[in-house]
Coordinates of C-alpha atoms in Angstrom, one line a residue:
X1 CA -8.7 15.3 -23.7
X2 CA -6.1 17.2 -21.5
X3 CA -2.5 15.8 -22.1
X4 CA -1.4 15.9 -19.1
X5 CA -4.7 13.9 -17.6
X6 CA -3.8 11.0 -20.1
X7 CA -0.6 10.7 -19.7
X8 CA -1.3 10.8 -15.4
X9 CA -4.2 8.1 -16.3
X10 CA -1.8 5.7 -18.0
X11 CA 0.9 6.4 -14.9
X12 CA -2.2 5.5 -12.7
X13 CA -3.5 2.5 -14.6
X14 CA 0.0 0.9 -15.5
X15 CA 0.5 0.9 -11.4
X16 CA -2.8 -0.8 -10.8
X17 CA -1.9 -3.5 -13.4
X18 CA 1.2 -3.8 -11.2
X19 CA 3.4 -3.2 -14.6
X20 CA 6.8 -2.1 -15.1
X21 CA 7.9 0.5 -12.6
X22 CA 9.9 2.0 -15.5
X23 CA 6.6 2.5 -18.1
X24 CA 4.7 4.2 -15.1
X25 CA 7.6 6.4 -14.2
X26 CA 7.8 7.4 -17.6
X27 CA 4.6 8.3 -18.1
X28 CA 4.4 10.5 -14.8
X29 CA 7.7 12.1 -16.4
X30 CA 6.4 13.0 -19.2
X31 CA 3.5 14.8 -17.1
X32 CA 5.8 16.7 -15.2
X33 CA 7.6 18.0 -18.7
X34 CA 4.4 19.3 -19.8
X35 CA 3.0 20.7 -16.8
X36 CA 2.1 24.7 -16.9
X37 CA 2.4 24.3 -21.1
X38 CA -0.2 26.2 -23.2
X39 CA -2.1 24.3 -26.1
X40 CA 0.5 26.8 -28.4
X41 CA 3.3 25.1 -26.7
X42 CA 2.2 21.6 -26.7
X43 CA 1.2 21.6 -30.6
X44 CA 4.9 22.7 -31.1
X45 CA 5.9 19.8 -32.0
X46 CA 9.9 20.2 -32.4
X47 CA 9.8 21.8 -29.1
X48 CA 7.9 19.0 -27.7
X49 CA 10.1 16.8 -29.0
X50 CA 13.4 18.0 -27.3
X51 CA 12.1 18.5 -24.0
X52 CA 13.8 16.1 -21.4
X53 CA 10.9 13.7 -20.5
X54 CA 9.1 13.0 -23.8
X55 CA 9.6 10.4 -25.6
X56 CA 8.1 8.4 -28.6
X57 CA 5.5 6.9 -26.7
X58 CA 4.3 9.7 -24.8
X59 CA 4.6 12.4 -27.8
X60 CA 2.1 10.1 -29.1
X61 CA -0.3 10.0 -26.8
X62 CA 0.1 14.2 -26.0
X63 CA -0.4 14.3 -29.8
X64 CA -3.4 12.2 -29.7
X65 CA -5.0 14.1 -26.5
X66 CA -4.7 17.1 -28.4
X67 CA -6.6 16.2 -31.3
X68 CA -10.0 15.2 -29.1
X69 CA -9.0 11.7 -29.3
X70 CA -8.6 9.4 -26.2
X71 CA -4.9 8.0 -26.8
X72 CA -4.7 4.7 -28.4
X73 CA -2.6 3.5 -25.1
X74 CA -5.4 4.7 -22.7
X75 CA -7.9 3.0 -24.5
X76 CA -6.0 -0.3 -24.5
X77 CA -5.7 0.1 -20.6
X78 CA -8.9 0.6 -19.8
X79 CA -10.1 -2.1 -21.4
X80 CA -7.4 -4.1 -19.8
X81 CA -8.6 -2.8 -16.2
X82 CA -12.5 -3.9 -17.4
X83 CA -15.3 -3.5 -15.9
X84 CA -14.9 -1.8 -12.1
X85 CA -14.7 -4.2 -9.1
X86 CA -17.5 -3.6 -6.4
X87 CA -18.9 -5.2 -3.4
X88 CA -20.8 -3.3 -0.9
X89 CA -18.5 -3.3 1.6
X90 CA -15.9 -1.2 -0.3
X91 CA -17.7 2.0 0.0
X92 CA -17.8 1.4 3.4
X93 CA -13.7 1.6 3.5
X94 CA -12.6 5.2 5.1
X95 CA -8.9 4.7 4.3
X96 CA -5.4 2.8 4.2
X97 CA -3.1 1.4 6.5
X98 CA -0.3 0.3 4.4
X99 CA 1.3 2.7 1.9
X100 CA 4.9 3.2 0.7
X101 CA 6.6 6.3 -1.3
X102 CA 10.0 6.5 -2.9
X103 CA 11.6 7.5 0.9
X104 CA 12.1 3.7 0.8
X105 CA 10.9 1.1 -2.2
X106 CA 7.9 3.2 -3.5
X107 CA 7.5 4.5 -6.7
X108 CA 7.1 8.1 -6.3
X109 CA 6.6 11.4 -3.7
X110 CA 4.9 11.5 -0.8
X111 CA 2.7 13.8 -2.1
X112 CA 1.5 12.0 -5.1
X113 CA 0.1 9.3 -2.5
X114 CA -1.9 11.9 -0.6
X115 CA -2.8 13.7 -3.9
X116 CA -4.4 10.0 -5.1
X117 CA -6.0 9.0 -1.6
X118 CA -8.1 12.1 -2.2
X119 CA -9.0 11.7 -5.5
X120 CA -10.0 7.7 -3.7
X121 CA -12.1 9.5 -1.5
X122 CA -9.6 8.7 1.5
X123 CA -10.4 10.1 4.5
X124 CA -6.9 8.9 6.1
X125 CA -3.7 7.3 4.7
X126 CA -1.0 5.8 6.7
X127 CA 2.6 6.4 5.2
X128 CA 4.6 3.2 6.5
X129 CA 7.7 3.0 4.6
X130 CA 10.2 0.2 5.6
X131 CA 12.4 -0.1 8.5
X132 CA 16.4 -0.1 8.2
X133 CA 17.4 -3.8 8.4
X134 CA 15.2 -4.3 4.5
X135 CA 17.9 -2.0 3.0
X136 CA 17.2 -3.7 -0.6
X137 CA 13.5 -1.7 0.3
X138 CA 15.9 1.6 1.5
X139 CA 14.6 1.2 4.6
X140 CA 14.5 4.3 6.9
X141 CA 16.6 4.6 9.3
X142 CA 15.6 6.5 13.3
X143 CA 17.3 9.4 11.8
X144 CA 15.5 9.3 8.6
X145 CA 12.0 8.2 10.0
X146 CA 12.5 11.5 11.9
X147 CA 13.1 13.9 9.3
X148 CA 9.9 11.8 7.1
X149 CA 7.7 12.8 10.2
X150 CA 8.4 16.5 9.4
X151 CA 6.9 16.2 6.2
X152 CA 4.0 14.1 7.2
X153 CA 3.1 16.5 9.9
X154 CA 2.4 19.2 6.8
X155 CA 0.2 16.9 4.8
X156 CA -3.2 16.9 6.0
X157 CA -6.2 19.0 5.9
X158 CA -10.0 19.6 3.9
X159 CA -10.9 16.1 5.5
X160 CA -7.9 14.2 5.0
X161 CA -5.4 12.8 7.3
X162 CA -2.2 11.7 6.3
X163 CA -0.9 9.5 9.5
X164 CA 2.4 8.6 10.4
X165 CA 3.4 5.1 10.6
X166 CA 5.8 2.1 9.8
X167 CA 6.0 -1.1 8.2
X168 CA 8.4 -2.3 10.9
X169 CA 10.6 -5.6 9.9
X170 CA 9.6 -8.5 13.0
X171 CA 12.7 -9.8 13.5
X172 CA 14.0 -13.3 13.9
X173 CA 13.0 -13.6 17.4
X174 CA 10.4 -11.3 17.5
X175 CA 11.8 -8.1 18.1
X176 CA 10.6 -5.0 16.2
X177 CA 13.8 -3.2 13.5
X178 CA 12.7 0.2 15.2
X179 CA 13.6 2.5 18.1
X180 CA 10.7 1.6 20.7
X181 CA 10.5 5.5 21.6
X182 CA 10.4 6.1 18.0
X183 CA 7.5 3.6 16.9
X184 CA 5.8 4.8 20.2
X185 CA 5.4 8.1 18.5
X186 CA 3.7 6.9 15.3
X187 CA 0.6 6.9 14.4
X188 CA 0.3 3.3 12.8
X189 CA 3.1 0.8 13.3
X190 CA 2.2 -2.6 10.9
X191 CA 5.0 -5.1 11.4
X192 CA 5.9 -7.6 9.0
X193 CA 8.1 -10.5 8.5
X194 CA 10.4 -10.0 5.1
X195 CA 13.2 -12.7 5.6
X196 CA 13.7 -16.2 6.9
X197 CA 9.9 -17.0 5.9
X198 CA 11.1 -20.6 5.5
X199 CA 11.4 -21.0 9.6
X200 CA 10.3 -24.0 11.3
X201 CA 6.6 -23.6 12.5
X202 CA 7.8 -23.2 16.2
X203 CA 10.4 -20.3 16.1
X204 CA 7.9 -19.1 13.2
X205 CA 4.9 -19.2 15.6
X206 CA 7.8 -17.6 18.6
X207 CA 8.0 -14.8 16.5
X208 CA 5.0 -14.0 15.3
X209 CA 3.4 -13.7 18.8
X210 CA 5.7 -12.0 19.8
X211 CA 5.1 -9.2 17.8
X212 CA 1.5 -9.5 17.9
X213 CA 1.9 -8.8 21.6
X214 CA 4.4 -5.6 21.8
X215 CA 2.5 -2.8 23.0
X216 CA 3.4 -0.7 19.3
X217 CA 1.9 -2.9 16.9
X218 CA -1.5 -1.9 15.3
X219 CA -1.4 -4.7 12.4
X220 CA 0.1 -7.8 11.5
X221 CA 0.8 -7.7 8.5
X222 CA 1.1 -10.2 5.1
X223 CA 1.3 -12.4 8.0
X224 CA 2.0 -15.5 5.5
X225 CA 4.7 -14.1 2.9
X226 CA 3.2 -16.0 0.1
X227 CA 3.3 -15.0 -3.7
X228 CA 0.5 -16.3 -5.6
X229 CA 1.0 -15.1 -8.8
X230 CA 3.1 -11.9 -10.6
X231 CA 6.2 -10.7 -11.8
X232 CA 8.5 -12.5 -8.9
X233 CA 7.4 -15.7 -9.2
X234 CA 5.4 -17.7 -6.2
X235 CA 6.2 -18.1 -3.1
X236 CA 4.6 -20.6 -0.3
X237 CA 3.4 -19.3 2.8
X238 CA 5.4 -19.4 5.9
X239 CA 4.5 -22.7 8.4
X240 CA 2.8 -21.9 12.2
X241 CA 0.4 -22.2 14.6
X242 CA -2.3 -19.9 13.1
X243 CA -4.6 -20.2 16.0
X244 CA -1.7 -19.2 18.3
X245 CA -0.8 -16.5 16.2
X246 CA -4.6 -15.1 15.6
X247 CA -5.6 -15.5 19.6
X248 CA -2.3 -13.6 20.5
X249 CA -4.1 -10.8 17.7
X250 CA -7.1 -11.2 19.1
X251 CA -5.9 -10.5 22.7
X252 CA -3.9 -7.7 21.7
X253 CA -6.1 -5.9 19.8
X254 CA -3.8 -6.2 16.8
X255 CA -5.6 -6.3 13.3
X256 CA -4.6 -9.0 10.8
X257 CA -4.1 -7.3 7.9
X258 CA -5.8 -8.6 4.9
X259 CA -3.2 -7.3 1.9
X260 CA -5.0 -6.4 -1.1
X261 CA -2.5 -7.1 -3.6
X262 CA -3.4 -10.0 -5.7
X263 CA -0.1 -11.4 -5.7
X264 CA 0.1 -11.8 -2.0
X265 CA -3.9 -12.2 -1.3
X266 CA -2.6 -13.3 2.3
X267 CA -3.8 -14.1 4.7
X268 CA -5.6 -17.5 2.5
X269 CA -8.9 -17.9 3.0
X270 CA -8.8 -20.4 5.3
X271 CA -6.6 -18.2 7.5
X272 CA -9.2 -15.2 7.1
X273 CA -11.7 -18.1 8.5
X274 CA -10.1 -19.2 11.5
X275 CA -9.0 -15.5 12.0
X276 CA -12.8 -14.7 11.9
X277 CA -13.8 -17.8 14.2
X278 CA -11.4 -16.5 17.0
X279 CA -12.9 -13.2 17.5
X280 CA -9.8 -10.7 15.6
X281 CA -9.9 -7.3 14.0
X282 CA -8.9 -7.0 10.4
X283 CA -7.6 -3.8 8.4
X284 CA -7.9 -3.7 4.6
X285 CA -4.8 -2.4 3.2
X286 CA -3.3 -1.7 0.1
X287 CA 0.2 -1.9 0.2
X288 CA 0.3 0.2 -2.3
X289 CA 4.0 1.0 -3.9
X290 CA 2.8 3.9 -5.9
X291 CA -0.6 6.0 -6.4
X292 CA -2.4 3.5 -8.7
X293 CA -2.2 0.7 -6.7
X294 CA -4.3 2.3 -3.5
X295 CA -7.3 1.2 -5.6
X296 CA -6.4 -2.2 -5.0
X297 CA -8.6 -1.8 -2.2
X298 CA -11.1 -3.2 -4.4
X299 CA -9.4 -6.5 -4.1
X300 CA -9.4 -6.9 -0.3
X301 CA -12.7 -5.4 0.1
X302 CA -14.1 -8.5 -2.1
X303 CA -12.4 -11.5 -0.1
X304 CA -13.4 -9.8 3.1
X305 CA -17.0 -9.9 2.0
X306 CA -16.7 -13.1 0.2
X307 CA -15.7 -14.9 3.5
X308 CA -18.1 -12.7 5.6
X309 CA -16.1 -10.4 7.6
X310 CA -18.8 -8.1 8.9
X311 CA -17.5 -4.1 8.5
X312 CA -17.5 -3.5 12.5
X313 CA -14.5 -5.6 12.9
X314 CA -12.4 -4.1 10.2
X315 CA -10.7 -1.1 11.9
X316 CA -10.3 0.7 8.0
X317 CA -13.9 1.2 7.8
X318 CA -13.6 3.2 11.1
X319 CA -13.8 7.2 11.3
X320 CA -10.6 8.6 12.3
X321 CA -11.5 9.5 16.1
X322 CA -12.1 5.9 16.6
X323 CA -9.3 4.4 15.1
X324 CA -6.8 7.0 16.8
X325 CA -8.7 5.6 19.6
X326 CA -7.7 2.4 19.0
X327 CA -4.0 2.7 18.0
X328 CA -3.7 4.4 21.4
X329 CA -0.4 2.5 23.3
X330 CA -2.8 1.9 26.4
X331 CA -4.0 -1.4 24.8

């Protein structure tokens, strides 16, 4: 087995098990060490054993890669990660709306996400790193959403799109954390509550409607904050008027977002339902914080066929032309 494939496979798997940040960043460290090194070079083991970026864990499983073997760690992990979670609707998913890179809380480059949206299949991504005010997330400022747009704008090609976007902070009374000219030149804007989640139901509903109706938002997103289960802790959902919330959506043309991670699984089923019932769009998103976790796709994909959210109405299973079509700021 190639080295550097296992050690990029553990990287990969530890980040779809949502694990420490610091085992997966080790593990794509020690990749990058190795990277360009002959067979000659790798079986020096002294050599190997100096070089910044390898250490006990991963000389291990280079070792173990060299000899035919599939690493002891890989094996454990993909047992871990069992058998692979289908439903027919996933192939049926043509890319991402919600993806973050180290620019503000993600794990790694930019081009690491592209590189593993690919390898997904991904005909799009949408890079939508925070916005300033969630500066424990390093959120980007106007200046520094600029300067990311650069970057973006050299990413795409062979049948992939890399599209600009957002995940914009709503605000405490609904206003978006963003220059308006700037999020009107994005791509994908999905706006997000991230603090005061405890509000009362009616300055909670006040807000949320209010962003469901500004003219730049393409997706609500983890529209009820909760935790369900993971590394920090539960958390209950924030309290409004779903109905008034999902009919502002509907009218819109705002997608509820229907977060893949299973810590969040938001919005509940019950939401999805009554979502559903009133007539709204939906985008299955990832959220994804480094390049393993864009499979998590999986997760979302089963919910929304569990609960019967037919494919039409979920804007990610859209070709590119018509979703451009529909981010449009003519809604």
């Amino acid at each position: 087995m190639n080295p550097h494939d296992a050690l990029t496979e553990i990287a990969t798997l530890l980040e779809r098990e949502r694990s420490s940040r610091y085992k997966s960043k080790a593990f794509r460290a020690a990749a990058d060490a190795i990277a360009g090194l002959s067979d000659e070079e790798l079986r020096d083991a002294a050599s190997l054993r100096r070089r910044k970026g390898i250490g006990e864990s991963t000389f291990a499983v280079i070792q173990q890669a060299l000899s035919g073997e599939v690493p002891g760690y890989l094996a454990d992990l993909r047992e871990r990660a069992g058998v692979q979670r289908t439903s027919s609707l996933r192939p049926l998913l043509r890319g991402d709306l919600h993806s973050h890179s180290d620019w503000s809380d993600g794990l790694t480059s930019i081009d690491l996400m592209v590189a593993a949206a690919r390898s997904l299949g991904h005909e799009y991504l949408a890079l939508t790193d925070h916005s300033p005010r969630l500066r424990v997330a390093n959120g980007l400022s106007p200046e520094r959403l600029r300067a990311q747009l650069e970057v973006v704008g050299g990413m795409s090609g062979d049948g992939f799109t890399l599209l600009s976007g957002i995940e914009v902070d709503i605000l405490e009374d609904g206003a978006l954390d963003q220059e308006p000219e700037l999020l009107g030149e994005l791509d994908v804007v999905v706006a997000s509550a991230h603090s005061k989640l405890r509000m009362e139901r009616g300055p909670m509903t006040r807000r949320l409607v209010a962003a469901a109706r500004n003219p730049h938002v393409d997706v609500l997103g983890h529209v009820t904050g909760r935790l369900v289960e993971g590394s920090r802790g539960t958390r209950p959902p924030s309290t409004f008027d779903p109905r008034a919330v999902f009919e502002a959506c509907a009218e819109h043309g705002v997608a509820v977002e229907i977060n893949s991670r299973p810590e969040r699984q938001d919005p509940p089923d019950e939401l999805m339902a009554l979502a559903l019932e009133i007539g709204c769009l939906f985008s299955i998103d990832s959220d994804a914080h480094a390049p393993g976790q864009l499979s998590l796709l999986d997760y979302g994909a089963e919910r929304a066929e569990r609960l019967g959210v037919p494919a039409e109405r979920i804007v990610t299973s859209w070709p590119l032309e018509r979703l451009r079509a529909w981010t449009g700021r003519d809604r």
